[in-house]
Each structure stands twice: as C-alpha cells, then as structure tokens.
Amino acid sequence: MPRNYKKRIGSRNYKNYSAETLRQCLASIENKEITQRKASEKYGIPRRTIINQLRLLRSKMPSRPPGAPTTFSSEEEALFVDCILRLSEYGFPLTIFDLRIVIRTYLEKIGRRVTKFKNNCPGTEWVSSFLKRHSCLSQRFATNIKRNRAAIDKETITAYIEILKEVVRDIPPENLWNFDETNLSDDPGQKKVIAKRGAKYPELISNTSKSSTSIMFCGSAKGELLPPYIVYKSKQLWNTWTEQGPKDARFNNSPSGWFDMNIFNDWFFTQILPILKKQEGPKVIIGDNLSSHISVDVLNACDKNNIRFVCLPPNSTHLTQPLDVAFFHPMKVAWRKILTEWKASVQGRREQVLQKSSFPVLLNRLIDILEPTREVNLVSGFRKCGIYPVDANPLLERLPTTVDKTALQDSFLQSLEAKRLEWTTNGTTRGRRRKLHITPGKSVTEELSTLLDDKENEELAQPSTSKIPCRRRASSESSYAESNDMSVHDSSDLGSLGDLENLEANTDTAAETCNENCNFKPIVKAVGQYVVFTYEEEIFPGKITKITKEGPYISSMERSLKSWTWPKPVDEIQYNWQDILGCIEVPKKISTRREIYSVPELDQTWGF
C-alpha cells in the first residue's frame, strides 16, 4: 500500500475544494440564492457531490469520510491507542514492529483474517496511516533509564516534597539555587545527509573524538545563571586554555576530568558563596547527593551563612533536577550546532580533536546563544520539578499513573504491572552455580536441585575440626572446571524426593564406589608414599610431602586426557587422613619427551 498515491493520467478529478467552500455552496443552495448546476460551476464542486451532501444535510446524518473504511472499527482503534499510551506511561513504549505484532496477535485471538495484511500482520504503511488518524500518538526517540531510576515511586516523591515544603518556606525565588555538573563532548553527533539511493554507509568526513570537558552550572528559580566552572582532564593548566572564555568563568583541571571534593570546594567558595553572602535571609542550594559534592568545610560554611543544603532523592535527577529537566537539553543542542560549524571551519578541519585552547571561545559563543532563553528555561525547570512553587503534582504527573481498569482488561493490567515490577525490584540474590553431572538422556527435577542445596548447606553448617584450604583445580580439567561440582544419579534411584535420608543413602560418592571396585594397598603414614585421595567426591592420585598433627600435605596430580601429570606450580595442600583411600604404586612414566604418567589403579574409576 503506497504512502502517497500518484494520480494516473486520465483519471477523474478528486476533491479539490475546502470544507469551508463546500459549506458556502450548500448554504447558498439552501437559501435558494443559486441553483445546483450554477453552484457546481461557481464553486468547482461536482453536482453529484452537492446532491449527496444536501441529502446528508437534510437527513441530519453524519457524513462519512472519503476513501475506503478502516480495517478496524473506531472502538478497536481507541483500544489500541489506550494500550499504547498505558504501556508508554509504564516505561515500556511500543515500537512499530511491536505494534504490528500486537495487532496480529489480536486478529488471531478473535479468529479474524484480513486479506490485505500479509500473513495477517499489518505493514508499516498501515501503522503510518494509524498514527496520522490519531494525533495523540507520535514516534519519538526513547531515553533509556536504569532500573533504579524506574523504581522512583509516588511515595518517594511525596515524602521529598513534604520535606522540601518546610525547607523552602517563605524563601524568595532569587534565594533558591540548583547546581549540577555536565559535560560537553567533542562529537557533534549524527545528522541527515543527501546520498545516493541504496547507499548502505553514507559517511561524513569530520574529526571527532570521545573526549569531553566537565562544566558546573548553577541557576536560581528567578532565572539567574552563575558563570560556568570548567574542569579540564589534564595534569597541568595552561593560560591559553582560559583565554577568551565567558565572563567571570573559572577554570581548573583534574586527572579524571571530573569534579572531586577539592574542586567542588573551590567552586563553592569562589563562585556561589560570594553571591549567597550578598543575599538577605535564608538561602537554599539544591543538588544531587554525590559524595564529591558534600564536605565538612562546605557544610560548616552553610551553617555560618544561613544556607540550607538540600540533596535530591537518589536516582531521581531526571525528574527533580531543574538544570537536567529544562536547561541542559537546549544547551546540548546548541553546542552540537556550534561544534559542527567549528569542525567545518579551516581550523576545525586542521585539528584532529577540539583543542582546549579553542574550547573557551566556543563556550562563550554557547552562553551567548542561551542568553535569550536562559531566564525562561530556568524558571520553567524549577516549576516543572515542583521546587518553586512547591508542588508535587508536576512530578507525579510524569510518573506511571494508575491505569483505568475500565479501559483495559484485568489480565492486561496484571501482566503490565508485573513486568514493570520485575524491572524495578532488586530481585533475588545471585547465588553460586553448581554443575550437575547428569547421564545423557536423563533429566533432573527442581526439587532434586533444592535438596542437594539443602544437603550442601547442612554440610557447611557442621563445625570443622581443622582448617583445610581449598585445593586448586587444574585448568585442563574441562569436564570438572567448576569447583562445586556434584554428581547426580537417575531420579528413579532416589525414591522419595521429600526424604533427605533416602537421598543421602542412595547417592553414592565416588570414594564409596571405588572402595567396592578398587584394590588399594593399606595406608602407610609416611612421607614419599603415593596415595589415592578424594576431593569433592572425586578421586586423585598424589604424593605425601609432609605430615603434621592436623593431617598430611599431599602434592596432587592432575588429569591430562587419559593420563596424569604433575601441575606447575605444584598443587599441594593439607588433607585429613580420612580423605585417603589407600596407597598405590609409583606412577609410570609413559612418554620420553613429556612428563606424562599412568596410574593403573585409577583406570577403571576414570573410565580409561
């Protein structure tokens, strides 16, 4: 379905008159001032159209819009619009593709087939027409917010406003200040260009980088703006980086390029404190609760000068920070335009990155561009954030509201609220994972995994008689890479899953199985003896290197395919005598070039 129809040569004329012209034509005919034929010639309206409109006018029936009827009724489209708006309010707006899939699911659910929809799925042109019919909808670029920002709720905002009411009571707007730091980057961003149709990667030659410069801005509820405070990322500060900048602007530097506590203190005592000392009565400074913005010196200075330092709720600056809400966006738009013009100049084409010596000049131009709308934007920001005048409604209106249950089904509401709750809650604590060794073709149940967890927790809860360090697992053991492996047998051998004793009785360890099938020599408690021991229900060969009261130290071998080798560095830790199954012969070296050994006593156990 084409978006814009092209008129074919020789086709009949379509509507080429306005609604006002048609109204005047019908009124003149009704007043018997002119005949239908002469009205058709005078107003350029077909006589058949005049006859049809007169019939509708006299019968007082609503006129039908021209063109084919819509695929869905007005009630159905109203439901679609309502669902889209509710999803957007809850922080999950639909894309064009999402809307098409939702419509197709709706058609399949009601058992309806629309022949003009391919695979019963509306196309992008239908979505375009749908958006034109409903002006309350539009395509916008969505801003991603983190889960903790999405978790800001009505209770948090209401409590914040109630406290703020007492803090800013009877304080004039010129004494209400908001500060925030931002950055101006060296990348002007993407822009649309004219290129050959079908070109996959149109490129614009322009030197850009990922560097940015931090700036502290501070404005009042009356619309006043303090000179900016600039922080460069460097170890030294040069005089050329401070020339031709905004009036009374201050410059500093830090290794990270961001504000630390010392720089914030310097900004506070040199920029805003002299201004606040000149103002009468109590003053309020509002800012985020970054640790680098709060120091003992700043708080002491606030107490001495009748200044109230107010911190915004955590993760709420996108709603409660006036500079973020109303000032920084137009500033960033103007900055991208200035940066694009500079990069197109002779100097900008010559420089690979925006030089710090050129930054003050561009910043001065930016401040001049923002000056005409500075006061309006700052006043609007304080009002929209509910600070002046103090009002929670502007903030609550931008939070997800309670959905009207008469408009949507309860099942849709529950799934929608659950989806947002899933994203905004912290969720369960991520635990350690354990690898379950399952026979191919067998399955494991969730109850079994839970019982194994309980068993492991009980073992961990039992007191230990000696402090035995964990043995390092060899990286070459790809099949046993997890340090907390557990062998799981067929669930049919476990009997009742609710009986933990049956689980322990039927889950044989590798040591018990080996004791039944393997014939090891009796244990000899002597240094230099080669032994077989268990570690996490698996069997390894090793050599006793030292004996203490707590137990022997064993240098363990690691598996290498179907043989054994001594790891580097040496894998030597302390074990209990109960971990040793028996003694074995000296491992046999089976390679003349490599240190590879064979342990015949373990061939059957490991399946060699």
Coordinates of C-alpha atoms in Angstrom, one line a residue:
M1 CA 0.0 0.0 0.0
P2 CA 1.8 3.2 -1.1
R3 CA 2.1 6.0 1.4
N4 CA 1.4 8.8 -1.2
Y5 CA -0.8 7.9 -4.1
K6 CA 0.1 9.2 -7.5
K7 CA -2.7 10.4 -9.8
R8 CA -2.9 8.5 -13.0
I9 CA -3.2 10.4 -16.3
G10 CA -6.8 10.4 -17.5
S11 CA -8.3 9.5 -14.1
R12 CA -11.2 11.5 -12.7
N13 CA -10.8 14.5 -10.5
Y14 CA -10.9 14.1 -6.8
K15 CA -11.7 16.6 -4.0
N16 CA -10.1 19.9 -4.9
Y17 CA -12.0 22.2 -2.5
S18 CA -12.0 23.0 1.2
A19 CA -14.7 22.2 3.7
E20 CA -15.5 25.9 4.0
T21 CA -16.1 26.2 0.3
L22 CA -18.5 23.2 0.4
R23 CA -20.3 24.8 3.4
Q24 CA -20.8 28.1 1.5
C25 CA -22.0 26.2 -1.6
L26 CA -24.6 24.3 0.4
A27 CA -25.7 27.4 2.3
S28 CA -26.3 29.3 -1.0
I29 CA -28.4 26.5 -2.4
E30 CA -30.4 26.1 0.8
N31 CA -31.2 29.8 0.8
K32 CA -32.3 29.5 -2.9
E33 CA -29.7 32.0 -4.0
I34 CA -28.3 29.8 -6.7
T35 CA -29.2 26.5 -8.5
Q36 CA -27.3 23.3 -8.1
R37 CA -25.8 23.5 -11.6
K38 CA -24.6 27.1 -11.3
A39 CA -23.3 26.3 -7.8
S40 CA -21.3 23.4 -9.3
E41 CA -19.8 25.8 -11.9
K42 CA -19.1 28.6 -9.4
Y43 CA -17.5 26.6 -6.6
G44 CA -15.9 23.9 -8.7
I45 CA -17.7 21.1 -6.9
P46 CA -19.2 18.1 -8.8
R47 CA -23.1 18.2 -8.9
R48 CA -23.3 14.6 -7.7
T49 CA -21.3 15.6 -4.6
I50 CA -23.6 18.6 -4.0
I51 CA -26.7 16.2 -4.2
N52 CA -25.2 13.7 -1.8
Q53 CA -24.2 16.4 0.7
L54 CA -27.6 18.0 0.5
R55 CA -29.2 14.6 1.2
L56 CA -26.9 14.2 4.3
L57 CA -27.6 17.7 5.4
R58 CA -31.3 17.4 5.2
S59 CA -31.4 13.9 6.8
K60 CA -29.1 15.2 9.6
M61 CA -26.9 12.1 9.2
P62 CA -23.1 12.3 9.9
S63 CA -21.0 12.3 6.8
R64 CA -18.6 9.5 6.1
P65 CA -15.0 10.5 5.4
P66 CA -13.9 9.8 1.8
G67 CA -11.9 6.7 0.9
A68 CA -12.2 3.0 2.0
P69 CA -13.3 2.2 5.5
T70 CA -10.7 1.5 8.1
T71 CA -9.8 -2.1 8.8
F72 CA -10.7 -1.8 12.5
S73 CA -13.7 -0.1 14.0
S74 CA -13.3 3.2 15.9
E75 CA -13.8 1.3 19.2
E76 CA -11.0 -1.1 18.3
E77 CA -8.6 1.6 17.3
A78 CA -9.4 3.5 20.5
L79 CA -8.5 0.4 22.5
F80 CA -5.2 0.2 20.6
V81 CA -4.4 3.8 21.3
D82 CA -5.2 3.4 25.0
C83 CA -3.0 0.3 25.3
I84 CA -0.1 2.1 23.6
L85 CA -0.4 5.1 25.9
R86 CA -0.6 2.9 29.0
L87 CA 2.4 1.0 28.0
S88 CA 4.3 4.2 27.4
E89 CA 3.3 5.5 30.8
Y90 CA 4.6 2.4 32.4
G91 CA 8.0 2.7 30.8
F92 CA 7.6 0.1 28.0
P93 CA 6.7 2.0 24.9
L94 CA 6.0 0.0 21.7
T95 CA 8.0 0.2 18.5
I96 CA 6.4 0.0 15.1
F97 CA 7.3 -3.7 14.9
D98 CA 5.9 -4.3 18.4
L99 CA 2.6 -2.7 17.4
R100 CA 2.3 -4.8 14.3
I101 CA 2.9 -8.0 16.3
V102 CA 0.3 -6.9 18.8
I103 CA -2.3 -6.3 16.1
R104 CA -1.6 -9.7 14.5
T105 CA -1.9 -11.4 17.9
Y106 CA -5.3 -9.6 18.4
L107 CA -6.5 -10.8 15.0
E108 CA -5.5 -14.4 15.7
K109 CA -7.2 -14.3 19.1
I110 CA -10.5 -13.2 17.7
G111 CA -10.2 -15.5 14.6
R112 CA -10.3 -12.8 12.0
R113 CA -8.5 -12.8 8.7
V114 CA -7.6 -9.6 6.9
T115 CA -6.7 -10.4 3.3
K116 CA -4.8 -7.2 2.7
F117 CA -2.4 -7.9 5.6
K118 CA 0.4 -10.2 4.6
N119 CA 0.4 -13.2 7.0
N120 CA -2.3 -11.4 8.8
C121 CA 0.2 -8.8 10.0
P122 CA -0.3 -5.1 9.2
G123 CA 2.5 -3.4 7.4
T124 CA 4.4 -0.3 8.1
E125 CA 2.1 1.8 5.9
W126 CA -0.9 0.8 7.9
V127 CA 1.0 1.9 11.1
S128 CA 1.8 5.2 9.3
S129 CA -1.9 5.8 8.5
F130 CA -2.9 4.7 12.0
L131 CA -0.5 7.4 13.5
K132 CA -2.0 10.0 11.2
R133 CA -5.5 9.2 12.3
H134 CA -4.6 9.6 15.9
S135 CA -2.6 12.8 16.5
C136 CA -2.1 11.9 20.2
L137 CA 0.5 9.4 19.1
S138 CA 3.9 10.1 17.6
Q139 CA 7.2 8.5 17.1
R140 CA 9.9 9.7 19.5
F141 CA 13.4 8.6 20.4
A142 CA 13.1 6.9 23.9
T143 CA 15.6 7.6 26.6
N144 CA 16.9 4.6 28.4
I145 CA 16.7 4.7 32.2
K146 CA 18.1 2.2 34.6
R147 CA 16.1 0.0 36.9
N148 CA 16.8 2.1 40.0
R149 CA 15.6 5.2 38.2
A150 CA 12.4 3.4 37.1
A151 CA 11.9 2.4 40.8
I152 CA 11.1 6.0 41.8
D153 CA 7.5 5.9 43.0
K154 CA 4.8 8.2 44.3
E155 CA 5.8 7.7 48.0
T156 CA 9.4 8.8 47.4
I157 CA 8.4 11.9 45.6
T158 CA 5.6 12.8 48.1
A159 CA 8.0 12.4 51.1
Y160 CA 10.6 14.5 49.3
I161 CA 8.1 17.3 48.6
E162 CA 6.8 17.3 52.1
I163 CA 10.3 17.9 53.5
L164 CA 11.1 20.4 50.8
K165 CA 8.0 22.5 51.8
E166 CA 9.4 23.1 55.2
V167 CA 12.9 23.9 53.9
V168 CA 11.9 26.5 51.3
R169 CA 9.0 28.1 53.2
D170 CA 9.0 31.9 52.7
I171 CA 12.2 31.8 50.7
P172 CA 12.1 34.1 47.6
P173 CA 13.0 32.6 44.2
E174 CA 16.3 34.5 43.9
N175 CA 17.5 32.6 47.0
L176 CA 16.7 29.2 45.5
W177 CA 19.7 27.7 43.7
N178 CA 20.3 24.5 41.8
F179 CA 23.8 23.3 40.7
D180 CA 24.7 20.4 38.5
E181 CA 27.7 19.3 36.5
T182 CA 27.6 18.2 32.9
N183 CA 30.0 17.7 30.1
L184 CA 30.4 19.0 26.5
S185 CA 31.8 16.3 24.2
D186 CA 33.9 16.6 21.0
D187 CA 31.3 14.7 19.0
P188 CA 28.6 16.7 17.2
G189 CA 26.5 13.6 16.7
Q190 CA 24.9 12.3 13.5
K191 CA 22.9 14.3 11.0
K192 CA 20.9 13.5 7.9
V193 CA 22.7 13.9 4.6
I194 CA 21.7 13.5 0.9
A195 CA 23.3 10.4 -0.6
K196 CA 22.8 8.0 -3.4
R197 CA 19.7 5.9 -3.0
G198 CA 20.7 2.5 -1.7
A199 CA 24.0 3.6 -0.2
K200 CA 24.5 1.5 2.9
Y201 CA 27.0 3.5 4.8
P202 CA 26.9 7.2 3.9
E203 CA 29.8 8.9 5.7
L204 CA 30.6 12.5 6.7
I205 CA 34.3 13.4 7.0
S206 CA 34.7 15.1 10.3
N207 CA 37.3 14.8 13.0
T208 CA 35.7 13.6 16.2
S209 CA 36.8 12.0 19.5
K210 CA 35.3 10.7 22.7
S211 CA 36.8 13.4 24.8
S212 CA 34.7 15.8 26.8
T213 CA 35.0 18.7 29.2
S214 CA 33.2 18.9 32.6
I215 CA 31.3 22.1 33.5
M216 CA 29.5 23.1 36.6
F217 CA 26.4 25.3 36.1
C218 CA 24.3 26.9 38.8
G219 CA 21.0 28.7 38.3
S220 CA 18.3 30.2 40.5
A221 CA 14.5 30.0 40.5
K222 CA 14.4 33.6 39.3
G223 CA 16.3 32.8 36.2
E224 CA 19.8 33.9 37.2
L225 CA 22.8 31.9 35.9
L226 CA 26.2 31.9 37.6
P227 CA 29.4 31.9 35.4
P228 CA 30.4 28.4 34.5
Y229 CA 33.2 26.5 36.2
I230 CA 35.3 24.4 33.7
V231 CA 37.4 21.4 34.6
Y232 CA 39.8 20.0 32.0
K233 CA 41.2 16.5 32.0
S234 CA 45.0 17.1 32.4
K235 CA 47.8 17.2 34.8
Q236 CA 48.7 20.9 34.2
L237 CA 46.6 24.0 33.4
W238 CA 47.9 26.4 30.8
N239 CA 47.0 30.0 30.3
T240 CA 45.8 29.5 26.7
W241 CA 43.0 27.2 28.0
T242 CA 41.5 30.1 29.9
E243 CA 41.5 33.0 27.4
Q244 CA 38.5 34.5 25.6
G245 CA 36.0 32.4 27.7
P246 CA 32.8 33.5 29.3
K247 CA 32.9 36.5 31.6
D248 CA 34.0 35.6 35.2
A249 CA 34.3 31.9 34.3
R250 CA 36.8 29.9 36.3
F251 CA 39.0 27.1 35.1
N252 CA 40.6 24.1 36.8
N253 CA 41.9 20.6 36.0
S254 CA 41.9 17.1 37.4
P255 CA 43.4 13.8 36.2
S256 CA 40.0 12.3 35.6
G257 CA 38.4 15.4 34.1
W258 CA 35.6 15.3 36.7
F259 CA 34.8 17.2 39.9
D260 CA 36.4 15.8 43.0
M261 CA 35.9 17.1 46.6
N262 CA 38.7 19.7 46.4
I263 CA 37.5 21.1 43.1
F264 CA 33.9 21.2 44.4
N265 CA 35.1 23.1 47.4
D266 CA 36.9 25.6 45.2
W267 CA 33.8 26.1 43.1
F268 CA 31.6 26.6 46.3
F269 CA 33.9 29.1 48.0
T270 CA 34.8 31.1 44.9
Q271 CA 31.6 31.0 42.8
I272 CA 28.4 30.6 44.7
L273 CA 29.3 31.6 48.3
P274 CA 30.2 35.2 47.5
I275 CA 26.8 35.5 45.7
L276 CA 24.9 34.0 48.6
K277 CA 26.6 36.2 51.2
K278 CA 25.2 39.3 49.4
Q279 CA 21.6 37.9 49.6
E280 CA 19.5 38.5 52.7
G281 CA 17.6 35.9 54.6
P282 CA 17.9 32.1 54.4
K283 CA 19.2 30.6 51.2
V284 CA 18.8 27.1 49.7
I285 CA 21.2 25.2 47.5
I286 CA 19.8 22.1 45.8
G287 CA 22.0 19.4 44.3
D288 CA 22.5 15.7 43.8
N289 CA 23.8 13.6 46.7
L290 CA 27.2 12.7 45.2
S291 CA 29.9 12.2 47.8
S292 CA 32.2 14.5 45.9
H293 CA 29.7 17.4 46.4
I294 CA 29.5 17.1 50.2
S295 CA 32.3 18.0 52.5
V296 CA 32.7 19.2 56.1
D297 CA 34.0 22.6 55.0
V298 CA 31.1 23.2 52.7
L299 CA 28.5 22.2 55.4
N300 CA 30.2 24.4 58.0
A301 CA 30.1 27.4 55.6
C302 CA 26.4 26.7 55.0
D303 CA 25.7 26.8 58.8
K304 CA 27.6 30.1 59.3
N305 CA 25.9 31.8 56.4
N306 CA 22.3 30.6 56.9
I307 CA 22.5 28.4 53.8
R308 CA 20.4 25.2 53.6
F309 CA 22.0 22.4 51.6
V310 CA 19.3 20.1 50.1
C311 CA 20.0 16.8 48.5
L312 CA 17.7 15.4 45.8
P313 CA 16.3 11.8 46.2
P314 CA 18.8 9.2 44.8
N315 CA 18.3 8.2 41.2
S316 CA 15.7 11.0 40.6
T317 CA 17.7 13.8 38.9
H318 CA 15.9 13.1 35.6
L319 CA 12.7 14.2 37.4
T320 CA 13.8 16.6 40.2
Q321 CA 16.9 18.4 38.9
P322 CA 15.8 21.7 37.2
L323 CA 19.0 22.1 35.2
D324 CA 18.6 18.5 33.9
V325 CA 15.0 18.9 33.1
A326 CA 14.9 22.3 31.3
F327 CA 18.4 23.7 30.7
F328 CA 20.9 21.1 29.6
H329 CA 18.9 19.8 26.6
P330 CA 18.7 23.1 24.7
M331 CA 22.3 23.7 25.7
K332 CA 23.5 20.4 24.2
V333 CA 21.5 21.1 21.0
A334 CA 23.1 24.5 20.6
W335 CA 26.6 23.0 21.4
R336 CA 26.3 20.4 18.7
K337 CA 25.5 23.1 16.2
I338 CA 28.4 25.3 17.3
L339 CA 30.8 22.3 17.2
T340 CA 29.6 21.3 13.7
E341 CA 30.3 24.8 12.4
W342 CA 33.7 24.8 14.1
K343 CA 34.7 21.5 12.6
A344 CA 33.7 22.7 9.2
S345 CA 36.0 25.7 9.5
V346 CA 39.6 25.9 8.4
Q347 CA 40.9 25.4 12.0
G348 CA 38.5 22.6 12.8
R349 CA 39.4 20.7 9.7
R350 CA 43.1 21.0 10.6
E351 CA 42.7 19.8 14.2
Q352 CA 42.1 16.1 15.0
V353 CA 40.3 16.9 18.2
L354 CA 38.8 20.0 19.8
Q355 CA 41.8 21.8 21.4
K356 CA 41.5 23.0 24.9
S357 CA 42.7 26.4 23.7
S358 CA 39.7 26.6 21.4
F359 CA 37.1 25.5 24.0
P360 CA 36.7 28.8 25.9
V361 CA 35.8 30.6 22.7
L362 CA 33.2 28.1 21.7
L363 CA 31.8 28.0 25.3
N364 CA 31.5 31.8 25.2
R365 CA 29.5 31.6 22.0
L366 CA 27.3 28.9 23.6
I367 CA 26.5 31.2 26.6
D368 CA 25.6 34.0 24.2
I369 CA 23.2 31.7 22.3
L370 CA 21.5 30.6 25.5
E371 CA 21.1 34.1 26.9
P372 CA 17.7 35.0 25.3
T373 CA 16.0 31.8 26.7
R374 CA 18.1 31.5 29.9
E375 CA 15.6 33.0 32.3
V376 CA 12.6 31.3 30.8
N377 CA 14.2 27.8 30.8
L378 CA 15.5 28.1 34.4
V379 CA 12.1 29.3 35.8
S380 CA 10.3 26.5 33.9
G381 CA 12.8 24.0 35.2
F382 CA 12.1 24.9 38.9
R383 CA 8.4 24.9 38.2
K384 CA 8.4 21.5 36.4
C385 CA 10.5 20.0 39.2
G386 CA 8.0 21.2 41.8
I387 CA 10.5 23.3 43.7
Y388 CA 9.2 26.8 43.1
P389 CA 6.3 26.9 43.6
V390 CA 6.5 23.8 45.8
D391 CA 4.1 21.3 44.3
A392 CA 4.2 17.5 43.9
N393 CA 1.8 17.4 41.0
P394 CA 4.3 18.2 38.2
L395 CA 6.5 15.3 39.4
L396 CA 3.6 12.9 40.0
E397 CA 2.2 13.6 36.5
R398 CA 5.4 12.3 35.0
L399 CA 5.4 9.1 37.0
P400 CA 3.5 6.0 35.8
T401 CA -0.1 6.5 36.9
T402 CA -2.7 4.0 38.0
V403 CA -4.3 2.5 34.9
D404 CA -8.0 3.0 34.4
K405 CA -9.3 -0.6 34.8
T406 CA -12.5 0.2 32.8
A407 CA -10.4 0.8 29.7
L408 CA -8.3 -2.4 29.8
Q409 CA -8.8 -6.0 30.8
D410 CA -7.6 -7.1 34.3
S411 CA -5.3 -9.6 32.8
F412 CA -3.5 -7.0 30.7
L413 CA -3.2 -4.8 33.8
Q414 CA -1.7 -7.6 35.9
S415 CA 0.9 -8.5 33.3
L416 CA 1.8 -4.9 32.7
E417 CA 2.3 -4.1 36.4
A418 CA 4.2 -7.4 36.9
K419 CA 6.5 -6.5 34.0
R420 CA 7.4 -3.1 35.5
L421 CA 7.7 -4.6 39.0
E422 CA 10.1 -7.2 37.6
W423 CA 12.4 -4.5 36.2
T424 CA 12.2 -2.1 39.2
T425 CA 12.8 -4.6 42.1
N426 CA 16.2 -5.7 43.0
G427 CA 15.3 -9.4 42.6
T428 CA 16.9 -12.3 44.5
T429 CA 20.5 -12.5 45.4
R430 CA 22.6 -14.2 42.8
G431 CA 23.9 -17.5 44.2
R432 CA 26.8 -19.7 43.3
R433 CA 26.1 -22.1 40.5
R434 CA 26.8 -25.8 40.7
K435 CA 27.3 -28.1 37.7
L436 CA 25.1 -31.2 37.8
H437 CA 26.6 -34.3 36.2
I438 CA 23.6 -36.0 34.5
T439 CA 23.7 -39.1 32.5
P440 CA 22.9 -38.3 28.8
G441 CA 19.2 -38.6 28.2
K442 CA 18.3 -38.3 31.9
S443 CA 16.6 -35.3 33.5
V444 CA 16.8 -33.6 36.8
T445 CA 14.0 -32.0 38.8
E446 CA 14.0 -28.7 40.6
E447 CA 13.2 -30.5 43.9
L448 CA 16.3 -32.6 43.5
S449 CA 18.5 -29.5 43.0
T450 CA 16.9 -27.9 46.0
L451 CA 17.6 -31.0 48.2
L452 CA 21.2 -31.0 47.1
D453 CA 21.4 -27.4 48.1
D454 CA 20.0 -28.2 51.5
K455 CA 22.4 -31.1 51.9
E456 CA 25.3 -28.9 51.0
N457 CA 24.2 -26.2 53.4
E458 CA 23.9 -28.7 56.2
E459 CA 27.5 -29.9 55.5
L460 CA 28.7 -26.3 55.5
A461 CA 26.9 -25.7 58.8
Q462 CA 28.7 -28.5 60.6
P463 CA 31.8 -27.4 62.6
S464 CA 35.2 -28.4 61.2
T465 CA 37.9 -29.8 63.3
S466 CA 40.8 -28.4 61.2
K467 CA 41.3 -25.6 58.8
I468 CA 41.9 -27.2 55.4
P469 CA 42.5 -24.9 52.5
C470 CA 40.6 -25.5 49.2
R471 CA 42.6 -27.3 46.6
R472 CA 43.3 -25.6 43.3
R473 CA 41.5 -27.2 40.4
A474 CA 43.5 -27.7 37.3
S475 CA 42.5 -25.6 34.3
S476 CA 43.0 -28.6 31.9
E477 CA 40.1 -30.5 33.6
S478 CA 37.5 -29.1 31.2
S479 CA 34.8 -31.6 32.4
Y480 CA 35.4 -30.7 36.0
A481 CA 36.0 -26.9 35.8
E482 CA 33.5 -25.9 38.5
S483 CA 34.8 -26.0 42.0
N484 CA 31.4 -27.0 43.4
D485 CA 30.5 -30.0 41.1
M486 CA 28.0 -32.6 42.3
S487 CA 27.2 -35.9 40.7
V488 CA 23.5 -36.6 40.2
H489 CA 22.2 -40.1 39.6
D490 CA 18.9 -41.0 37.9
S491 CA 16.0 -39.6 39.8
S492 CA 14.4 -43.0 39.7
D493 CA 17.1 -44.3 42.1
L494 CA 16.3 -41.6 44.7
G495 CA 13.0 -42.9 45.9
S496 CA 11.0 -40.2 47.7
L497 CA 12.4 -36.7 47.0
G498 CA 11.0 -35.5 50.3
D499 CA 13.1 -37.8 52.3
L500 CA 16.6 -36.4 52.7
E501 CA 17.9 -39.6 54.4
N502 CA 17.0 -41.7 51.4
L503 CA 18.8 -39.1 49.2
E504 CA 21.9 -39.5 51.2
A505 CA 21.7 -43.3 51.3
N506 CA 21.2 -43.7 47.6
T507 CA 23.6 -41.0 46.3
D508 CA 26.9 -43.0 46.4
T509 CA 30.1 -41.0 46.4
A510 CA 33.0 -41.8 44.1
A511 CA 35.0 -42.9 47.1
E512 CA 32.4 -45.5 48.2
T513 CA 32.1 -46.8 44.6
C514 CA 35.9 -47.0 44.3
N515 CA 36.3 -48.9 47.6
E516 CA 34.0 -51.6 46.3
N517 CA 35.7 -52.0 42.9
C518 CA 39.3 -50.9 43.5
N519 CA 42.0 -52.8 45.5
F520 CA 44.4 -50.2 47.0
K521 CA 47.2 -51.0 49.3
P522 CA 46.8 -50.3 53.0
I523 CA 47.6 -46.7 54.1
V524 CA 51.1 -46.1 55.2
K525 CA 51.6 -42.9 57.0
A526 CA 55.0 -41.9 55.7
V527 CA 56.5 -39.1 53.6
G528 CA 57.1 -40.1 50.0
Q529 CA 54.2 -42.6 49.8
Y530 CA 52.0 -42.4 46.7
V531 CA 48.3 -42.4 47.7
V532 CA 44.8 -42.0 46.3
F533 CA 42.6 -39.4 48.0
T534 CA 39.2 -37.9 47.5
Y535 CA 38.4 -34.2 46.8
E536 CA 34.8 -33.1 46.4
E537 CA 33.7 -36.7 45.8
E538 CA 36.3 -37.2 43.0
I539 CA 39.5 -39.3 43.2
F540 CA 43.0 -38.1 42.5
P541 CA 46.5 -39.6 42.9
G542 CA 49.2 -37.8 44.7
K543 CA 52.3 -38.0 46.9
I544 CA 52.6 -37.3 50.7
T545 CA 55.2 -34.5 51.1
K546 CA 54.8 -33.6 54.8
I547 CA 52.9 -34.9 57.8
T548 CA 51.6 -32.7 60.7
K549 CA 49.3 -33.3 63.6
E550 CA 46.3 -32.0 61.6
G551 CA 47.0 -34.2 58.6
P552 CA 49.2 -34.9 55.6
Y553 CA 50.2 -32.5 52.9
I554 CA 49.7 -34.1 49.5
S555 CA 51.1 -32.9 46.2
S556 CA 48.3 -33.8 43.8
M557 CA 48.4 -34.9 40.1
E558 CA 46.0 -33.5 37.6
R559 CA 44.3 -35.4 34.7
S560 CA 45.5 -34.9 31.2
L561 CA 43.2 -36.7 28.8
K562 CA 43.7 -40.4 29.7
S563 CA 46.8 -39.9 31.7
W564 CA 48.2 -37.9 34.6
T565 CA 50.7 -35.1 35.0
W566 CA 52.3 -33.0 37.8
P567 CA 50.9 -29.5 37.6
K568 CA 53.0 -26.4 37.6
P569 CA 53.0 -24.7 40.1
V570 CA 52.8 -27.6 42.5
D571 CA 49.2 -28.3 43.8
E572 CA 50.0 -29.0 47.4
I573 CA 47.5 -28.5 50.3
Q574 CA 46.6 -30.2 53.6
Y575 CA 44.1 -33.0 53.8
N576 CA 42.6 -35.3 56.5
W577 CA 43.7 -38.9 56.8
Q578 CA 40.0 -39.8 56.3
D579 CA 40.3 -38.4 52.7
I580 CA 43.0 -41.0 51.8
L581 CA 41.6 -44.3 50.3
G582 CA 44.9 -46.2 50.1
C583 CA 48.4 -46.4 48.7
I584 CA 49.4 -47.1 45.1
E585 CA 52.5 -47.9 43.1
V586 CA 54.7 -45.2 41.8
P587 CA 53.0 -43.7 38.7
K588 CA 54.6 -45.0 35.5
K589 CA 56.1 -42.5 33.0
I590 CA 54.7 -43.2 29.5
S591 CA 56.4 -40.5 27.5
T592 CA 60.1 -39.8 26.9
R593 CA 59.5 -36.2 25.9
R594 CA 56.7 -35.1 28.2
E595 CA 56.0 -35.5 31.9
I596 CA 53.0 -37.8 31.4
Y597 CA 52.3 -40.7 33.8
S598 CA 49.9 -43.6 34.1
V599 CA 48.1 -44.7 37.2
P600 CA 46.7 -48.2 36.5
E601 CA 44.8 -48.3 39.8
L602 CA 42.5 -45.5 38.6
D603 CA 42.0 -46.5 35.0
Q604 CA 38.7 -48.3 35.9
T605 CA 37.5 -45.4 38.1
W606 CA 38.1 -42.7 35.4
G607 CA 37.0 -45.0 32.5
F608 CA 40.4 -45.0 30.8

